[in-house]
Amino acid sequence: MAGFFGIFALLLVTGVPIALALGIGGMAFLWLSGNGAMMLSLPQRMMAGVDQFVLLTIPLFLLAGALMNVGGITDRIVTFAKVCVGHRRGGMSNVTVLSAGFFAGISGSANAEAAALGSILIPTMKKQGIPAAYAAALVGVCSIVGPIIPPSITMIIYGVLSGTSIGQLFMAGVVPGVLLICGFLAYATWRAARDNFPVSERVPMAERGAAIFRALPALFLPLIIIVGIKAGIFTPTEAAAVAVAYALVVGLIYRDLTPSLIWNALVSTAIISASILFITSMASIVAFVFTLEQVPTRITESILAITDNKIAILLLLNLFLLLLGMFLDPISILILAMPILLKMSGLIGMEPVQFGAMVVLNVVIGMATPPVGIQLFIVAGASGEPLPRIIREALPLIAICLVVLMLVAFIPALTLALPNALIPVN
């Protein structure tokens, strides 16, 4: 397998897109290992990798988020957050954290959240006297709650690849997402007091009511999804379709959506969905190669040769995922490593839903972790600040993420209590 990883790494370094790197690397390995005849079956395997009904949730949830975003929902969420916490010392830093939590229930994507919130909140925080590098770091790291709080595209991919209930995975992300938001709020409050950030005036009562009323449609979307799945009214795929219909109706009622905005949302959704599904199809080649070469079994045997302590194995697995997350996007990691992850899950005896929540949290933390955390690059572009300054400001926030990760890994109730109570699997 060293040949596959060598070809894959070489292609990535030379700038080849990761989807093509996966497919070319897998086919090159089959050819060089004398299994070239098996390449004839790869088109069928690629189609089988994406020919799954549940994958419809990806474009549908993306479209729902895009419709609400182009309809001005981001501005409404920020205004609502200002009403809640904007009057506190360094209020805009608290507004940023709260906005990230609210927006997570709509977008399901960390990149979309960082781009949408960064363009609005970083300049606003700078005007309030908050250091630009800290403002950028706060937006970048807080945006990782997007794939944690439902609906989550990353959770859907994990559920499809592992066979885990997507409804339960959605519920498993709620408590870790809330813990992250609480941790970020505590840090932002402490930092504002330490650096004596300015205090903003309270929003007048009349404006509060208007802001709450205008934000309610956006806040109801994740609630509709959760309640609908819990009550058995619809499946996660049907929930995604309901979310699209809801976003469309709300946008038209409030007259925020125009034909051109709807078209833009459709185009952006098609582009993002195509890239995700193309990666999924190409990665099925790698999954076939891994199965052929018994890679998961070999890695499991290698780990057991080092240690059979479940806690040590769990820590090694988390470190492995964090390192991958620094260099690859979450979906690519899940597709590439899923055969190995499933072996590791059985090895440490962790519940599938808890294991899935831990894995997803791991790979999204990597998105905000240097040296190649994509979230940090997004906010660096939005703020104009040098990346090293943003990294220094991001480290305490990443530490909070790691604390929550350890809690998720070692306290099953944090991720299992809510799914078992709301969506028990018979």
Short mmCIF file of C-alpha atoms in Angstrom, two decimals:
data_model
loop_
_atom_site.label_atom_id
_atom_site.label_comp_id
_atom_site.label_asym_id
_atom_site.label_seq_id
_atom_site.Cartn_x
_atom_site.Cartn_y
_atom_site.Cartn_z
CA MET A 1 0.00 0.00 0.00
CA ALA A 2 3.00 2.30 0.24
CA GLY A 3 2.72 2.71 -3.53
CA PHE A 4 -0.85 4.00 -3.30
CA PHE A 5 -0.08 6.47 -0.54
CA GLY A 6 3.03 7.65 -2.38
CA ILE A 7 1.11 8.29 -5.61
CA PHE A 8 -1.75 9.93 -3.69
CA ALA A 9 0.61 12.26 -1.79
CA LEU A 10 2.52 13.15 -4.96
CA LEU A 11 -0.69 14.07 -6.78
CA LEU A 12 -1.86 16.25 -3.87
CA VAL A 13 1.49 18.07 -3.68
CA THR A 14 1.38 18.81 -7.41
CA GLY A 15 -2.05 20.41 -7.05
CA VAL A 16 -4.29 17.65 -8.41
CA PRO A 17 -7.82 17.88 -6.89
CA ILE A 18 -8.32 15.38 -4.10
CA ALA A 19 -11.12 13.52 -5.92
CA LEU A 20 -8.89 12.84 -8.91
CA ALA A 21 -5.95 12.03 -6.63
CA LEU A 22 -8.03 9.35 -4.92
CA GLY A 23 -9.23 7.80 -8.17
CA ILE A 24 -5.93 7.97 -10.04
CA GLY A 25 -4.02 6.68 -7.02
CA GLY A 26 -6.36 3.71 -6.65
CA MET A 27 -6.28 2.79 -10.35
CA ALA A 28 -2.51 3.20 -10.54
CA PHE A 29 -2.08 0.86 -7.59
CA LEU A 30 -4.32 -1.79 -9.20
CA TRP A 31 -2.32 -1.57 -12.42
CA LEU A 32 1.10 -1.70 -10.74
CA SER A 33 0.07 -4.57 -8.44
CA GLY A 34 -0.97 -6.76 -11.38
CA ASN A 35 -4.72 -6.34 -10.84
CA GLY A 36 -5.36 -4.21 -13.90
CA ALA A 37 -8.27 -6.39 -15.03
CA MET A 38 -10.20 -5.30 -11.93
CA MET A 39 -10.24 -1.74 -13.25
CA LEU A 40 -13.06 -2.80 -15.59
CA SER A 41 -15.43 -3.02 -12.62
CA LEU A 42 -14.54 0.41 -11.22
CA PRO A 43 -17.26 2.40 -13.07
CA GLN A 44 -19.92 0.16 -11.52
CA ARG A 45 -18.34 0.59 -8.08
CA MET A 46 -18.26 4.36 -8.52
CA MET A 47 -21.96 4.42 -9.41
CA ALA A 48 -22.81 2.13 -6.50
CA GLY A 49 -21.00 4.51 -4.17
CA VAL A 50 -23.41 7.36 -4.92
CA ASP A 51 -26.54 5.37 -5.86
CA GLN A 52 -28.04 5.67 -2.38
CA PHE A 53 -31.34 7.35 -1.62
CA VAL A 54 -30.12 8.88 1.64
CA LEU A 55 -27.47 10.89 -0.25
CA LEU A 56 -30.30 13.08 -1.53
CA THR A 57 -30.15 14.77 1.87
CA ILE A 58 -26.89 16.46 0.87
CA PRO A 59 -28.13 18.64 -2.02
CA LEU A 60 -31.46 19.21 -0.28
CA PHE A 61 -30.00 20.46 3.01
CA LEU A 62 -27.45 22.52 1.07
CA LEU A 63 -30.26 24.06 -0.97
CA ALA A 64 -32.30 24.87 2.14
CA GLY A 65 -29.31 26.61 3.69
CA ALA A 66 -28.52 28.47 0.46
CA LEU A 67 -32.11 29.70 0.11
CA MET A 68 -32.18 31.01 3.66
CA ASN A 69 -28.76 32.59 3.29
CA VAL A 70 -29.46 34.47 0.05
CA GLY A 71 -32.77 35.55 1.56
CA GLY A 72 -31.01 37.65 4.20
CA ILE A 73 -31.22 35.15 7.04
CA THR A 74 -27.60 35.76 8.06
CA ASP A 75 -28.35 39.42 8.80
CA ARG A 76 -31.45 38.46 10.79
CA ILE A 77 -29.51 35.94 12.89
CA VAL A 78 -26.80 38.48 13.69
CA THR A 79 -29.44 41.07 14.65
CA PHE A 80 -31.19 38.54 16.89
CA ALA A 81 -27.88 37.66 18.57
CA LYS A 82 -27.25 41.38 19.19
CA VAL A 83 -30.58 41.58 20.98
CA CYS A 84 -29.60 38.65 23.20
CA VAL A 85 -25.99 39.46 24.16
CA GLY A 86 -24.91 42.58 22.24
CA HIS A 87 -25.12 44.81 25.32
CA ARG A 88 -22.42 42.89 27.23
CA ARG A 89 -18.78 44.00 27.40
CA GLY A 90 -17.21 43.23 24.05
CA GLY A 91 -20.72 42.35 22.98
CA MET A 92 -19.91 41.65 19.36
CA SER A 93 -17.60 38.80 20.33
CA ASN A 94 -20.50 37.19 22.18
CA VAL A 95 -22.76 37.96 19.23
CA THR A 96 -20.30 36.11 16.98
CA VAL A 97 -20.40 32.96 19.12
CA LEU A 98 -24.18 32.98 19.41
CA SER A 99 -24.61 33.69 15.69
CA ALA A 100 -22.40 30.71 14.89
CA GLY A 101 -24.65 28.49 17.00
CA PHE A 102 -27.84 29.74 15.36
CA PHE A 103 -26.38 29.60 11.85
CA ALA A 104 -25.20 26.02 12.44
CA GLY A 105 -28.82 24.91 12.54
CA ILE A 106 -29.25 26.16 8.98
CA SER A 107 -26.06 25.70 7.00
CA GLY A 108 -24.57 22.35 8.08
CA SER A 109 -21.24 23.52 6.62
CA ALA A 110 -18.30 25.12 8.43
CA ASN A 111 -16.95 26.77 5.29
CA ALA A 112 -20.28 28.40 4.45
CA GLU A 113 -20.66 29.58 8.03
CA ALA A 114 -17.17 31.11 8.19
CA ALA A 115 -17.63 32.91 4.87
CA ALA A 116 -21.12 34.23 5.68
CA LEU A 117 -20.43 35.35 9.25
CA GLY A 118 -16.87 36.55 8.59
CA SER A 119 -17.94 39.09 5.99
CA ILE A 120 -20.39 40.67 8.45
CA LEU A 121 -18.98 40.18 11.94
CA ILE A 122 -15.23 40.70 11.53
CA PRO A 123 -15.59 44.33 10.30
CA THR A 124 -18.23 44.97 12.99
CA MET A 125 -15.98 43.66 15.77
CA LYS A 126 -13.08 45.77 14.46
CA LYS A 127 -15.29 48.88 14.63
CA GLN A 128 -16.08 48.07 18.27
CA GLY A 129 -12.37 48.03 19.11
CA ILE A 130 -11.85 44.27 19.18
CA PRO A 131 -8.48 43.22 17.68
CA ALA A 132 -8.89 42.07 14.09
CA ALA A 133 -6.83 38.90 14.53
CA TYR A 134 -8.92 37.84 17.53
CA ALA A 135 -12.14 38.64 15.65
CA ALA A 136 -11.02 36.50 12.71
CA ALA A 137 -9.94 33.61 14.94
CA LEU A 138 -13.24 33.70 16.80
CA VAL A 139 -15.27 33.45 13.59
CA GLY A 140 -13.02 30.75 12.14
CA VAL A 141 -13.05 28.43 15.15
CA CYS A 142 -16.68 29.03 16.16
CA SER A 143 -17.78 28.07 12.64
CA ILE A 144 -16.83 24.44 13.22
CA VAL A 145 -20.12 23.99 15.11
CA GLY A 146 -21.79 24.10 11.66
CA PRO A 147 -21.12 20.37 10.97
CA ILE A 148 -21.86 19.41 14.61
CA ILE A 149 -25.30 20.87 15.31
CA PRO A 150 -27.96 19.32 13.04
CA PRO A 151 -28.45 19.31 10.14
CA SER A 152 -24.88 18.30 9.32
CA ILE A 153 -23.53 17.29 5.91
CA THR A 154 -20.55 15.59 7.57
CA MET A 155 -22.85 13.53 9.83
CA ILE A 156 -24.83 12.44 6.75
CA ILE A 157 -21.67 11.25 4.98
CA TYR A 158 -20.56 9.36 8.10
CA GLY A 159 -23.97 7.75 8.45
CA VAL A 160 -24.05 6.64 4.81
CA LEU A 161 -20.54 5.18 4.90
CA SER A 162 -20.89 3.45 8.27
CA GLY A 163 -24.54 2.43 8.24
CA THR A 164 -25.22 4.40 11.43
CA SER A 165 -28.64 6.01 11.93
CA ILE A 166 -28.44 9.57 10.58
CA GLY A 167 -31.29 10.66 12.85
CA GLN A 168 -29.38 9.45 15.90
CA LEU A 169 -26.17 11.07 14.67
CA PHE A 170 -28.02 14.38 14.32
CA MET A 171 -29.20 14.14 17.93
CA ALA A 172 -25.73 13.09 19.10
CA GLY A 173 -24.31 16.37 17.82
CA VAL A 174 -26.63 18.60 19.85
CA VAL A 175 -24.93 18.38 23.27
CA PRO A 176 -21.33 18.63 21.95
CA GLY A 177 -22.41 21.62 19.84
CA VAL A 178 -23.96 23.33 22.87
CA LEU A 179 -20.85 22.58 24.96
CA LEU A 180 -18.67 24.20 22.30
CA ILE A 181 -20.87 27.31 22.20
CA CYS A 182 -20.84 27.57 26.00
CA GLY A 183 -17.06 27.19 26.07
CA PHE A 184 -16.59 29.86 23.41
CA LEU A 185 -18.99 32.22 25.22
CA ALA A 186 -17.09 31.76 28.49
CA TYR A 187 -13.77 32.49 26.79
CA ALA A 188 -15.15 35.50 24.91
CA THR A 189 -16.58 36.92 28.17
CA TRP A 190 -13.28 36.40 30.01
CA ARG A 191 -11.28 37.90 27.16
CA ALA A 192 -13.57 40.95 26.98
CA ALA A 193 -13.16 41.57 30.72
CA ARG A 194 -9.38 41.04 30.62
CA ASP A 195 -8.80 43.40 27.70
CA ASN A 196 -11.52 45.85 28.74
CA PHE A 197 -13.42 45.71 25.47
CA PRO A 198 -16.04 48.48 25.08
CA VAL A 199 -19.68 48.06 26.12
CA SER A 200 -22.47 48.62 23.60
CA GLU A 201 -25.85 50.16 24.33
CA ARG A 202 -28.89 47.93 24.78
CA VAL A 203 -31.17 47.57 21.80
CA PRO A 204 -34.46 49.43 22.35
CA MET A 205 -37.42 47.23 23.31
CA ALA A 206 -39.33 47.90 20.08
CA GLU A 207 -36.34 46.84 17.99
CA ARG A 208 -35.92 43.69 20.10
CA GLY A 209 -39.40 42.50 19.29
CA ALA A 210 -38.95 43.15 15.59
CA ALA A 211 -35.57 41.36 15.54
CA ILE A 212 -36.96 38.31 17.33
CA PHE A 213 -39.97 38.14 15.02
CA ARG A 214 -37.82 38.35 11.88
CA ALA A 215 -35.40 35.68 13.13
CA LEU A 216 -38.04 33.14 14.20
CA PRO A 217 -38.43 31.48 10.77
CA ALA A 218 -34.73 30.68 10.66
CA LEU A 219 -34.70 29.40 14.26
CA PHE A 220 -37.68 27.13 13.57
CA LEU A 221 -35.94 25.23 10.75
CA PRO A 222 -33.71 22.96 12.91
CA LEU A 223 -36.62 22.50 15.31
CA ILE A 224 -38.87 21.29 12.49
CA ILE A 225 -36.19 18.82 11.39
CA ILE A 226 -35.59 17.43 14.88
CA VAL A 227 -39.26 17.19 15.87
CA GLY A 228 -40.25 15.70 12.52
CA ILE A 229 -37.60 12.96 12.66
CA LYS A 230 -38.27 12.27 16.35
CA ALA A 231 -42.01 11.94 15.83
CA GLY A 232 -41.50 9.62 12.86
CA ILE A 233 -43.27 12.05 10.54
CA PHE A 234 -40.45 11.88 8.03
CA THR A 235 -37.03 10.33 7.47
CA PRO A 236 -33.84 12.45 7.33
CA THR A 237 -34.12 12.52 3.52
CA GLU A 238 -37.73 13.66 3.67
CA ALA A 239 -36.76 16.16 6.38
CA ALA A 240 -34.29 17.70 3.93
CA ALA A 241 -37.05 18.09 1.33
CA VAL A 242 -39.33 19.66 3.94
CA ALA A 243 -36.50 22.06 4.86
CA VAL A 244 -36.24 23.19 1.22
CA ALA A 245 -39.99 23.74 0.96
CA TYR A 246 -40.00 25.63 4.27
CA ALA A 247 -37.07 27.86 3.27
CA LEU A 248 -38.73 28.60 -0.08
CA VAL A 249 -42.12 29.44 1.45
CA VAL A 250 -40.61 31.65 4.17
CA GLY A 251 -38.46 33.50 1.64
CA LEU A 252 -41.41 34.16 -0.64
CA ILE A 253 -43.72 35.23 2.19
CA TYR A 254 -41.15 37.73 3.47
CA ARG A 255 -40.42 38.73 -0.14
CA ASP A 256 -36.71 38.15 0.40
CA LEU A 257 -36.35 35.71 -2.49
CA THR A 258 -36.40 36.71 -6.12
CA PRO A 259 -36.10 34.45 -9.18
CA SER A 260 -32.45 35.49 -9.63
CA LEU A 261 -31.61 34.70 -5.98
CA ILE A 262 -33.33 31.32 -6.20
CA TRP A 263 -31.36 30.56 -9.36
CA ASN A 264 -28.10 31.53 -7.63
CA ALA A 265 -28.95 29.23 -4.73
CA LEU A 266 -29.67 26.36 -7.13
CA VAL A 267 -26.41 26.88 -9.02
CA SER A 268 -24.25 27.06 -5.88
CA THR A 269 -25.99 23.96 -4.47
CA ALA A 270 -25.43 22.04 -7.70
CA ILE A 271 -21.71 22.88 -7.75
CA ILE A 272 -21.10 21.95 -4.11
CA SER A 273 -23.23 18.78 -4.31
CA ALA A 274 -21.47 17.64 -7.48
CA SER A 275 -18.07 18.04 -5.84
CA ILE A 276 -19.13 16.06 -2.75
CA LEU A 277 -20.70 13.24 -4.74
CA PHE A 278 -17.75 13.11 -7.16
CA ILE A 279 -15.37 12.69 -4.23
CA THR A 280 -17.67 9.98 -2.85
CA SER A 281 -17.70 8.07 -6.14
CA MET A 282 -13.94 8.28 -6.65
CA ALA A 283 -13.27 7.26 -3.06
CA SER A 284 -15.19 4.03 -3.64
CA ILE A 285 -12.16 3.01 -5.71
CA VAL A 286 -9.93 3.51 -2.69
CA ALA A 287 -12.36 1.57 -0.48
CA PHE A 288 -12.12 -1.32 -2.96
CA VAL A 289 -8.32 -1.17 -2.92
CA PHE A 290 -8.25 -1.10 0.89
CA THR A 291 -10.55 -4.13 1.04
CA LEU A 292 -8.50 -5.98 -1.56
CA GLU A 293 -5.27 -5.37 0.37
CA GLN A 294 -6.89 -5.93 3.81
CA VAL A 295 -5.58 -2.56 4.98
CA PRO A 296 -7.94 -2.20 7.98
CA THR A 297 -6.94 -5.62 9.29
CA ARG A 298 -3.23 -4.88 8.87
CA ILE A 299 -3.50 -1.52 10.65
CA THR A 300 -5.49 -3.11 13.49
CA GLU A 301 -2.84 -5.80 13.91
CA SER A 302 -0.10 -3.15 13.91
CA ILE A 303 -1.83 -1.15 16.64
CA LEU A 304 -2.42 -4.25 18.76
CA ALA A 305 1.28 -5.05 18.40
CA ILE A 306 1.98 -1.69 20.08
CA THR A 307 -0.73 -1.76 22.77
CA ASP A 308 -4.01 -3.47 23.57
CA ASN A 309 -5.09 -0.81 26.06
CA LYS A 310 -8.41 0.61 24.84
CA ILE A 311 -7.73 4.09 26.26
CA ALA A 312 -4.33 4.23 24.56
CA ILE A 313 -5.89 3.06 21.27
CA LEU A 314 -8.62 5.70 21.61
CA LEU A 315 -6.06 8.46 22.17
CA LEU A 316 -3.98 7.28 19.21
CA LEU A 317 -7.08 7.25 17.01
CA ASN A 318 -8.00 10.81 18.02
CA LEU A 319 -4.47 12.00 17.34
CA PHE A 320 -4.51 10.28 13.94
CA LEU A 321 -7.80 11.97 12.98
CA LEU A 322 -6.69 15.39 14.20
CA LEU A 323 -3.53 15.14 12.11
CA LEU A 324 -5.52 14.14 9.03
CA GLY A 325 -7.93 17.01 9.68
CA MET A 326 -5.11 19.53 9.49
CA PHE A 327 -4.43 18.62 5.86
CA LEU A 328 -7.61 17.15 4.35
CA ASP A 329 -11.27 18.17 4.35
CA PRO A 330 -13.65 16.15 6.58
CA ILE A 331 -15.52 14.36 3.80
CA SER A 332 -12.30 13.16 2.17
CA ILE A 333 -11.04 11.89 5.54
CA LEU A 334 -14.23 9.96 6.24
CA ILE A 335 -14.28 8.37 2.81
CA LEU A 336 -10.59 7.52 2.88
CA ALA A 337 -10.40 6.24 6.46
CA MET A 338 -13.85 4.70 6.99
CA PRO A 339 -12.76 1.06 6.55
CA ILE A 340 -10.06 1.65 9.18
CA LEU A 341 -12.43 3.56 11.46
CA LEU A 342 -14.98 0.75 11.46
CA LYS A 343 -12.28 -1.70 12.51
CA MET A 344 -11.16 0.65 15.27
CA SER A 345 -14.75 1.05 16.49
CA GLY A 346 -15.01 -2.68 17.03
CA LEU A 347 -11.59 -2.79 18.62
CA ILE A 348 -12.36 -0.26 21.37
CA GLY A 349 -15.97 -1.37 21.79
CA MET A 350 -17.52 2.10 21.53
CA GLU A 351 -21.19 2.60 20.64
CA PRO A 352 -21.53 3.44 16.91
CA VAL A 353 -23.37 6.74 17.51
CA GLN A 354 -20.86 7.95 20.11
CA PHE A 355 -18.00 6.86 17.87
CA GLY A 356 -19.52 8.72 14.91
CA ALA A 357 -19.95 11.93 16.91
CA MET A 358 -16.35 11.68 18.12
CA VAL A 359 -14.98 11.10 14.62
CA VAL A 360 -16.95 13.99 13.10
CA LEU A 361 -15.89 16.34 15.91
CA ASN A 362 -12.28 15.28 15.34
CA VAL A 363 -12.21 16.00 11.63
CA VAL A 364 -14.00 19.37 11.89
CA ILE A 365 -11.62 20.56 14.62
CA GLY A 366 -8.84 19.91 12.12
CA MET A 367 -10.47 22.46 9.79
CA ALA A 368 -9.51 25.23 12.24
CA THR A 369 -6.15 23.79 13.26
CA PRO A 370 -2.85 25.01 11.75
CA PRO A 371 -0.89 24.60 9.57
CA VAL A 372 -3.54 24.01 6.88
CA GLY A 373 -6.84 24.70 8.70
CA ILE A 374 -9.08 25.93 5.87
CA GLN A 375 -11.24 27.92 8.29
CA LEU A 376 -8.28 30.08 9.27
CA PHE A 377 -7.49 30.83 5.62
CA ILE A 378 -11.11 31.86 4.98
CA VAL A 379 -11.15 34.35 7.87
CA ALA A 380 -7.65 35.58 7.03
CA GLY A 381 -8.95 36.59 3.62
CA ALA A 382 -12.00 38.28 5.14
CA SER A 383 -10.00 40.18 7.78
CA GLY A 384 -6.78 40.99 5.92
CA GLU A 385 -4.80 39.89 8.98
CA PRO A 386 -1.59 37.82 8.71
CA LEU A 387 -2.21 34.12 9.30
CA PRO A 388 0.35 33.76 12.16
CA ARG A 389 -1.51 36.36 14.25
CA ILE A 390 -4.83 34.60 13.68
CA ILE A 391 -3.27 31.25 14.63
CA ARG A 392 -2.01 32.64 17.95
CA GLU A 393 -5.48 33.93 18.76
CA ALA A 394 -7.09 30.66 17.69
CA LEU A 395 -5.03 28.37 19.94
CA PRO A 396 -7.06 28.94 23.17
CA LEU A 397 -10.27 28.35 21.24
CA ILE A 398 -8.88 25.15 19.74
CA ALA A 399 -7.97 24.04 23.28
CA ILE A 400 -11.65 24.40 24.23
CA CYS A 401 -12.53 22.19 21.25
CA LEU A 402 -10.07 19.54 22.40
CA VAL A 403 -11.55 19.54 25.92
CA VAL A 404 -15.03 18.96 24.47
CA LEU A 405 -13.59 16.23 22.23
CA MET A 406 -12.19 14.38 25.25
CA LEU A 407 -15.51 14.69 27.05
CA VAL A 408 -17.29 13.20 24.04
CA ALA A 409 -14.75 10.38 23.80
CA PHE A 410 -14.88 9.36 27.46
CA ILE A 411 -18.44 10.23 28.60
CA PRO A 412 -20.94 8.22 26.51
CA ALA A 413 -24.01 9.97 27.98
CA LEU A 414 -23.07 13.26 26.30
CA THR A 415 -23.76 11.81 22.88
CA LEU A 416 -26.06 8.87 23.62
CA ALA A 417 -28.63 10.21 26.11
CA LEU A 418 -30.46 12.45 23.64
CA PRO A 419 -30.50 10.04 20.66
CA ASN A 420 -31.66 7.11 22.84
CA ALA A 421 -34.38 9.23 24.42
CA LEU A 422 -35.70 10.81 21.21
CA ILE A 423 -34.91 8.37 18.40
CA PRO A 424 -34.46 4.86 19.83
CA VAL A 425 -33.35 2.24 17.32
CA ASN A 426 -35.32 -0.99 17.59
#
